[in-house]
């Protein structure tokens, strides 16, 4: 009986080796993804697209903010620069007001007419190098006069302070208000009424 049992039994099958792989051949078709897998893929793709769109929008907003900030800074810089330039222009353009007094060659204050070219020429005198020469009656000589700029004193007194050199770029006028020199950017001009220059 044992012999029959041995003859009818088949040899046991070998177990598969561990770590072995089975390959599909080229005729094997890929399994279609299930409905749940398709939905999961679509949701993941939609989420990725949404995050990319949000990142792009954030980048655009940051760039716009940066651009606006630069424009504001540039505009502020230009405004500050222009204000400084205008302030400097007005500081330079606003000439100093100086009073001129007519003095004799000895520095005694005399009447303003003696330093007025029209008055001097109408009385037979002349003007040269900042001096005004008026003939002395009957003697053949001349009295000379010139302006002192910034000095003070009453007629008949010695002038106090000032200079005999006309300040550059200043508005110079006599006590009576007659313009001797119009200032501005260091250029002396002719006076309005008398045609007299503001030379020294």
PDB file of N, CA, C and O in Angstrom, residues 40-89:
ATOM      1  N   UNK A  40      -8.553  61.724  -8.421  1.00  0.00           N
ATOM      2  CA  UNK A  40      -7.423  62.157  -7.589  1.00  0.00           C
ATOM      3  C   UNK A  40      -6.379  62.868  -8.440  1.00  0.00           C
ATOM      4  O   UNK A  40      -5.822  63.906  -8.041  1.00  0.00           O
ATOM      5  N   UNK A  41      -6.090  62.339  -9.637  1.00  0.00           N
ATOM      6  CA  UNK A  41      -5.119  62.987 -10.524  1.00  0.00           C
ATOM      7  C   UNK A  41      -5.608  64.362 -10.968  1.00  0.00           C
ATOM      8  O   UNK A  41      -4.849  65.331 -10.991  1.00  0.00           O
ATOM      9  N   UNK A  42      -6.900  64.443 -11.326  1.00  0.00           N
ATOM     10  CA  UNK A  42      -7.463  65.733 -11.764  1.00  0.00           C
ATOM     11  C   UNK A  42      -7.410  66.759 -10.631  1.00  0.00           C
ATOM     12  O   UNK A  42      -7.065  67.933 -10.845  1.00  0.00           O
ATOM     13  N   UNK A  43      -7.731  66.313  -9.413  1.00  0.00           N
ATOM     14  CA  UNK A  43      -7.694  67.225  -8.269  1.00  0.00           C
ATOM     15  C   UNK A  43      -6.261  67.700  -7.986  1.00  0.00           C
ATOM     16  O   UNK A  43      -6.028  68.881  -7.725  1.00  0.00           O
ATOM     17  N   UNK A  44      -5.306  66.784  -8.077  1.00  0.00           N
ATOM     18  CA  UNK A  44      -3.907  67.158  -7.845  1.00  0.00           C
ATOM     19  C   UNK A  44      -3.431  68.142  -8.913  1.00  0.00           C
ATOM     20  O   UNK A  44      -2.741  69.126  -8.621  1.00  0.00           O
ATOM     21  N   UNK A  45      -3.820  67.892 -10.178  1.00  0.00           N
ATOM     22  CA  UNK A  45      -3.434  68.789 -11.268  1.00  0.00           C
ATOM     23  C   UNK A  45      -4.078  70.169 -11.087  1.00  0.00           C
ATOM     24  O   UNK A  45      -3.415  71.204 -11.258  1.00  0.00           O
ATOM     25  N   UNK A  46      -5.365  70.187 -10.713  1.00  0.00           N
ATOM     26  CA  UNK A  46      -6.061  71.462 -10.491  1.00  0.00           C
ATOM     27  C   UNK A  46      -5.425  72.234  -9.328  1.00  0.00           C
ATOM     28  O   UNK A  46      -5.231  73.453  -9.395  1.00  0.00           O
ATOM     29  N   UNK A  47      -5.059  71.529  -8.250  1.00  0.00           N
ATOM     30  CA  UNK A  47      -4.423  72.179  -7.101  1.00  0.00           C
ATOM     31  C   UNK A  47      -3.056  72.753  -7.483  1.00  0.00           C
ATOM     32  O   UNK A  47      -2.708  73.878  -7.099  1.00  0.00           O
ATOM     33  N   UNK A  48      -2.314  72.000  -8.287  1.00  0.00           N
ATOM     34  CA  UNK A  48      -1.001  72.481  -8.736  1.00  0.00           C
ATOM     35  C   UNK A  48      -1.153  73.738  -9.594  1.00  0.00           C
ATOM     36  O   UNK A  48      -0.428  74.721  -9.431  1.00  0.00           O
ATOM     37  N   UNK A  49      -2.135  73.726 -10.515  1.00  0.00           N
ATOM     38  CA  UNK A  49      -2.370  74.899 -11.367  1.00  0.00           C
ATOM     39  C   UNK A  49      -2.812  76.105 -10.533  1.00  0.00           C
ATOM     40  O   UNK A  49      -2.392  77.242 -10.783  1.00  0.00           O
ATOM     41  N   UNK A  50      -3.643  75.858  -9.515  1.00  0.00           N
ATOM     42  CA  UNK A  50      -4.110  76.949  -8.655  1.00  0.00           C
ATOM     43  C   UNK A  50      -2.943  77.567  -7.879  1.00  0.00           C
ATOM     44  O   UNK A  50      -2.819  78.790  -7.783  1.00  0.00           O
ATOM     45  N   UNK A  51      -2.062  76.722  -7.351  1.00  0.00           N
ATOM     46  CA  UNK A  51      -0.905  77.225  -6.612  1.00  0.00           C
ATOM     47  C   UNK A  51       0.046  77.997  -7.526  1.00  0.00           C
ATOM     48  O   UNK A  51       0.585  79.038  -7.142  1.00  0.00           O
ATOM     49  N   UNK A  52       0.235  77.519  -8.763  1.00  0.00           N
ATOM     50  CA  UNK A  52       1.095  78.231  -9.715  1.00  0.00           C
ATOM     51  C   UNK A  52       0.508  79.598 -10.064  1.00  0.00           C
ATOM     52  O   UNK A  52       1.228  80.590 -10.160  1.00  0.00           O
ATOM     53  N   UNK A  53      -0.828  79.634 -10.251  1.00  0.00           N
ATOM     54  CA  UNK A  53      -1.489  80.906 -10.558  1.00  0.00           C
ATOM     55  C   UNK A  53      -1.358  81.880  -9.389  1.00  0.00           C
ATOM     56  O   UNK A  53      -1.103  83.081  -9.581  1.00  0.00           O
ATOM     57  N   UNK A  54      -1.512  81.380  -8.155  1.00  0.00           N
ATOM     58  CA  UNK A  54      -1.378  82.244  -6.980  1.00  0.00           C
ATOM     59  C   UNK A  54       0.055  82.771  -6.852  1.00  0.00           C
ATOM     60  O   UNK A  54       0.271  83.943  -6.531  1.00  0.00           O
ATOM     61  N   UNK A  55       1.031  81.910  -7.123  1.00  0.00           N
ATOM     62  CA  UNK A  55       2.428  82.344  -7.043  1.00  0.00           C
ATOM     63  C   UNK A  55       2.724  83.408  -8.093  1.00  0.00           C
ATOM     64  O   UNK A  55       3.399  84.404  -7.830  1.00  0.00           O
ATOM     65  N   UNK A  56       2.187  83.217  -9.313  1.00  0.00           N
ATOM     66  CA  UNK A  56       2.400  84.200 -10.378  1.00  0.00           C
ATOM     67  C   UNK A  56       1.745  85.527 -10.027  1.00  0.00           C
ATOM     68  O   UNK A  56       2.311  86.606 -10.246  1.00  0.00           O
ATOM     69  N   UNK A  57       0.544  85.481  -9.453  1.00  0.00           N
ATOM     70  CA  UNK A  57      -0.168  86.705  -9.056  1.00  0.00           C
ATOM     71  C   UNK A  57       0.591  87.428  -7.940  1.00  0.00           C
ATOM     72  O   UNK A  57       0.726  88.660  -7.953  1.00  0.00           O
ATOM     73  N   UNK A  58       1.112  86.659  -6.985  1.00  0.00           N
ATOM     74  CA  UNK A  58       1.888  87.265  -5.897  1.00  0.00           C
ATOM     75  C   UNK A  58       3.159  87.924  -6.440  1.00  0.00           C
ATOM     76  O   UNK A  58       3.540  89.010  -6.012  1.00  0.00           O
ATOM     77  N   UNK A  59       3.805  87.278  -7.414  1.00  0.00           N
ATOM     78  CA  UNK A  59       5.018  87.854  -8.019  1.00  0.00           C
ATOM     79  C   UNK A  59       4.687  89.143  -8.754  1.00  0.00           C
ATOM     80  O   UNK A  59       5.420  90.136  -8.661  1.00  0.00           O
ATOM     81  N   UNK A  60       3.563  89.155  -9.487  1.00  0.00           N
ATOM     82  CA  UNK A  60       3.150  90.372 -10.204  1.00  0.00           C
ATOM     83  C   UNK A  60       2.843  91.502  -9.217  1.00  0.00           C
ATOM     84  O   UNK A  60       3.229  92.647  -9.426  1.00  0.00           O
ATOM     85  N   UNK A  61       2.149  91.166  -8.124  1.00  0.00           N
ATOM     86  CA  UNK A  61       1.813  92.188  -7.124  1.00  0.00           C
ATOM     87  C   UNK A  61       3.076  92.745  -6.469  1.00  0.00           C
ATOM     88  O   UNK A  61       3.202  93.957  -6.272  1.00  0.00           O
ATOM     89  N   UNK A  62       4.023  91.866  -6.168  1.00  0.00           N
ATOM     90  CA  UNK A  62       5.274  92.333  -5.556  1.00  0.00           C
ATOM     91  C   UNK A  62       6.052  93.216  -6.519  1.00  0.00           C
ATOM     92  O   UNK A  62       6.613  94.243  -6.133  1.00  0.00           O
ATOM     93  N   UNK A  63       6.075  92.834  -7.796  1.00  0.00           N
ATOM     94  CA  UNK A  63       6.791  93.639  -8.799  1.00  0.00           C
ATOM     95  C   UNK A  63       6.126  95.011  -8.965  1.00  0.00           C
ATOM     96  O   UNK A  63       6.799  96.033  -9.047  1.00  0.00           O
ATOM     97  N   UNK A  64       4.789  95.023  -8.980  1.00  0.00           N
ATOM     98  CA  UNK A  64       4.059  96.289  -9.117  1.00  0.00           C
ATOM     99  C   UNK A  64       4.318  97.196  -7.909  1.00  0.00           C
ATOM    100  O   UNK A  64       4.552  98.397  -8.051  1.00  0.00           O
ATOM    101  N   UNK A  65       4.314  96.602  -6.719  1.00  0.00           N
ATOM    102  CA  UNK A  65       4.564  97.368  -5.498  1.00  0.00           C
ATOM    103  C   UNK A  65       5.981  97.934  -5.506  1.00  0.00           C
ATOM    104  O   UNK A  65       6.200  99.103  -5.170  1.00  0.00           O
ATOM    105  N   UNK A  66       6.929  97.106  -5.916  1.00  0.00           N
ATOM    106  CA  UNK A  66       8.324  97.556  -5.989  1.00  0.00           C
ATOM    107  C   UNK A  66       8.480  98.679  -7.003  1.00  0.00           C
ATOM    108  O   UNK A  66       9.158  99.667  -6.765  1.00  0.00           O
ATOM    109  N   UNK A  67       7.817  98.528  -8.162  1.00  0.00           N
ATOM    110  CA  UNK A  67       7.891  99.557  -9.208  1.00  0.00           C
ATOM    111  C   UNK A  67       7.285 100.869  -8.718  1.00  0.00           C
ATOM    112  O   UNK A  67       7.846 101.945  -8.919  1.00  0.00           O
ATOM    113  N   UNK A  68       6.129 100.786  -8.041  1.00  0.00           N
ATOM    114  CA  UNK A  68       5.481 101.988  -7.509  1.00  0.00           C
ATOM    115  C   UNK A  68       6.365 102.651  -6.468  1.00  0.00           C
ATOM    116  O   UNK A  68       6.510 103.871  -6.451  1.00  0.00           O
ATOM    117  N   UNK A  69       6.994 101.841  -5.606  1.00  0.00           N
ATOM    118  CA  UNK A  69       7.866 102.387  -4.573  1.00  0.00           C
ATOM    119  C   UNK A  69       9.057 103.100  -5.198  1.00  0.00           C
ATOM    120  O   UNK A  69       9.449 104.183  -4.766  1.00  0.00           O
ATOM    121  N   UNK A  70       9.632 102.492  -6.251  1.00  0.00           N
ATOM    122  CA  UNK A  70      10.763 103.134  -6.937  1.00  0.00           C
ATOM    123  C   UNK A  70      10.331 104.452  -7.546  1.00  0.00           C
ATOM    124  O   UNK A  70      11.044 105.444  -7.470  1.00  0.00           O
ATOM    125  N   UNK A  71       9.144 104.458  -8.186  1.00  0.00           N
ATOM    126  CA  UNK A  71       8.658 105.699  -8.803  1.00  0.00           C
ATOM    127  C   UNK A  71       8.452 106.786  -7.746  1.00  0.00           C
ATOM    128  O   UNK A  71       8.769 107.945  -7.969  1.00  0.00           O
ATOM    129  N   UNK A  72       7.909 106.387  -6.590  1.00  0.00           N
ATOM    130  CA  UNK A  72       7.688 107.361  -5.514  1.00  0.00           C
ATOM    131  C   UNK A  72       9.024 107.906  -5.030  1.00  0.00           C
ATOM    132  O   UNK A  72       9.194 109.104  -4.835  1.00  0.00           O
ATOM    133  N   UNK A  73      10.001 107.000  -4.847  1.00  0.00           N
ATOM    134  CA  UNK A  73      11.320 107.444  -4.389  1.00  0.00           C
ATOM    135  C   UNK A  73      11.981 108.354  -5.410  1.00  0.00           C
ATOM    136  O   UNK A  73      12.563 109.379  -5.071  1.00  0.00           O
ATOM    137  N   UNK A  74      11.868 107.980  -6.684  1.00  0.00           N
ATOM    138  CA  UNK A  74      12.456 108.813  -7.739  1.00  0.00           C
ATOM    139  C   UNK A  74      11.751 110.168  -7.767  1.00  0.00           C
ATOM    140  O   UNK A  74      12.394 111.218  -7.837  1.00  0.00           O
ATOM    141  N   UNK A  75      10.413 110.147  -7.705  1.00  0.00           N
ATOM    142  CA  UNK A  75       9.648 111.397  -7.700  1.00  0.00           C
ATOM    143  C   UNK A  75      10.000 112.272  -6.511  1.00  0.00           C
ATOM    144  O   UNK A  75      10.153 113.483  -6.636  1.00  0.00           O
ATOM    145  N   UNK A  76      10.161 111.645  -5.342  1.00  0.00           N
ATOM    146  CA  UNK A  76      10.535 112.398  -4.145  1.00  0.00           C
ATOM    147  C   UNK A  76      11.911 113.011  -4.310  1.00  0.00           C
ATOM    148  O   UNK A  76      12.133 114.173  -3.973  1.00  0.00           O
ATOM    149  N   UNK A  77      12.848 112.211  -4.860  1.00  0.00           N
ATOM    150  CA  UNK A  77      14.202 112.725  -5.081  1.00  0.00           C
ATOM    151  C   UNK A  77      14.216 113.893  -6.042  1.00  0.00           C
ATOM    152  O   UNK A  77      14.885 114.899  -5.818  1.00  0.00           O
ATOM    153  N   UNK A  78      13.436 113.762  -7.116  1.00  0.00           N
ATOM    154  CA  UNK A  78      13.371 114.847  -8.110  1.00  0.00           C
ATOM    155  C   UNK A  78      12.765 116.094  -7.474  1.00  0.00           C
ATOM    156  O   UNK A  78      13.257 117.206  -7.665  1.00  0.00           O
ATOM    157  N   UNK A  79      11.691 115.900  -6.692  1.00  0.00           N
ATOM    158  CA  UNK A  79      11.039 117.049  -6.045  1.00  0.00           C
ATOM    159  C   UNK A  79      11.985 117.752  -5.085  1.00  0.00           C
ATOM    160  O   UNK A  79      12.100 118.980  -5.099  1.00  0.00           O
ATOM    161  N   UNK A  80      12.685 116.956  -4.268  1.00  0.00           N
ATOM    162  CA  UNK A  80      13.628 117.555  -3.313  1.00  0.00           C
ATOM    163  C   UNK A  80      14.732 118.283  -4.063  1.00  0.00           C
ATOM    164  O   UNK A  80      15.126 119.393  -3.702  1.00  0.00           O
ATOM    165  N   UNK A  81      15.227 117.662  -5.156  1.00  0.00           N
ATOM    166  CA  UNK A  81      16.263 118.306  -5.961  1.00  0.00           C
ATOM    167  C   UNK A  81      15.795 119.613  -6.562  1.00  0.00           C
ATOM    168  O   UNK A  81      16.519 120.616  -6.553  1.00  0.00           O
ATOM    169  N   UNK A  82      14.556 119.617  -7.089  1.00  0.00           N
ATOM    170  CA  UNK A  82      14.017 120.839  -7.691  1.00  0.00           C
ATOM    171  C   UNK A  82      13.808 121.929  -6.648  1.00  0.00           C
ATOM    172  O   UNK A  82      14.102 123.098  -6.900  1.00  0.00           O
ATOM    173  N   UNK A  83      13.314 121.541  -5.480  1.00  0.00           N
ATOM    174  CA  UNK A  83      13.105 122.531  -4.414  1.00  0.00           C
ATOM    175  C   UNK A  83      14.439 123.156  -4.025  1.00  0.00           C
ATOM    176  O   UNK A  83      14.557 124.373  -3.870  1.00  0.00           O
ATOM    177  N   UNK A  84      15.474 122.318  -3.892  1.00  0.00           N
ATOM    178  CA  UNK A  84      16.800 122.838  -3.566  1.00  0.00           C
ATOM    179  C   UNK A  84      17.336 123.760  -4.638  1.00  0.00           C
ATOM    180  O   UNK A  84      17.910 124.817  -4.358  1.00  0.00           O
ATOM    181  N   UNK A  85      17.113 123.357  -5.899  1.00  0.00           N
ATOM    182  CA  UNK A  85      17.587 124.179  -7.018  1.00  0.00           C
ATOM    183  C   UNK A  85      16.874 125.526  -7.054  1.00  0.00           C
ATOM    184  O   UNK A  85      17.505 126.573  -7.231  1.00  0.00           O
ATOM    185  N   UNK A  86      15.550 125.500  -6.867  1.00  0.00           N
ATOM    186  CA  UNK A  86      14.782 126.748  -6.879  1.00  0.00           C
ATOM    187  C   UNK A  86      15.196 127.639  -5.706  1.00  0.00           C
ATOM    188  O   UNK A  86      15.363 128.855  -5.859  1.00  0.00           O
ATOM    189  N   UNK A  87      15.385 127.023  -4.529  1.00  0.00           N
ATOM    190  CA  UNK A  87      15.807 127.815  -3.359  1.00  0.00           C
ATOM    191  C   UNK A  87      17.169 128.449  -3.604  1.00  0.00           C
ATOM    192  O   UNK A  87      17.383 129.619  -3.282  1.00  0.00           O
ATOM    193  N   UNK A  88      18.077 127.675  -4.187  1.00  0.00           N
ATOM    194  CA  UNK A  88      19.407 128.224  -4.500  1.00  0.00           C
ATOM    195  C   UNK A  88      19.292 129.345  -5.515  1.00  0.00           C
ATOM    196  O   UNK A  88      19.944 130.384  -5.393  1.00  0.00           O
ATOM    197  N   UNK A  89      18.432 129.134  -6.536  1.00  0.00           N
ATOM    198  CA  UNK A  89      18.248 130.162  -7.571  1.00  0.00           C
ATOM    199  C   UNK A  89      17.764 131.468  -6.945  1.00  0.00           C
ATOM    200  O   UNK A  89      18.299 132.532  -7.230  1.00  0.00           O
TER     201      UNK A  89
END
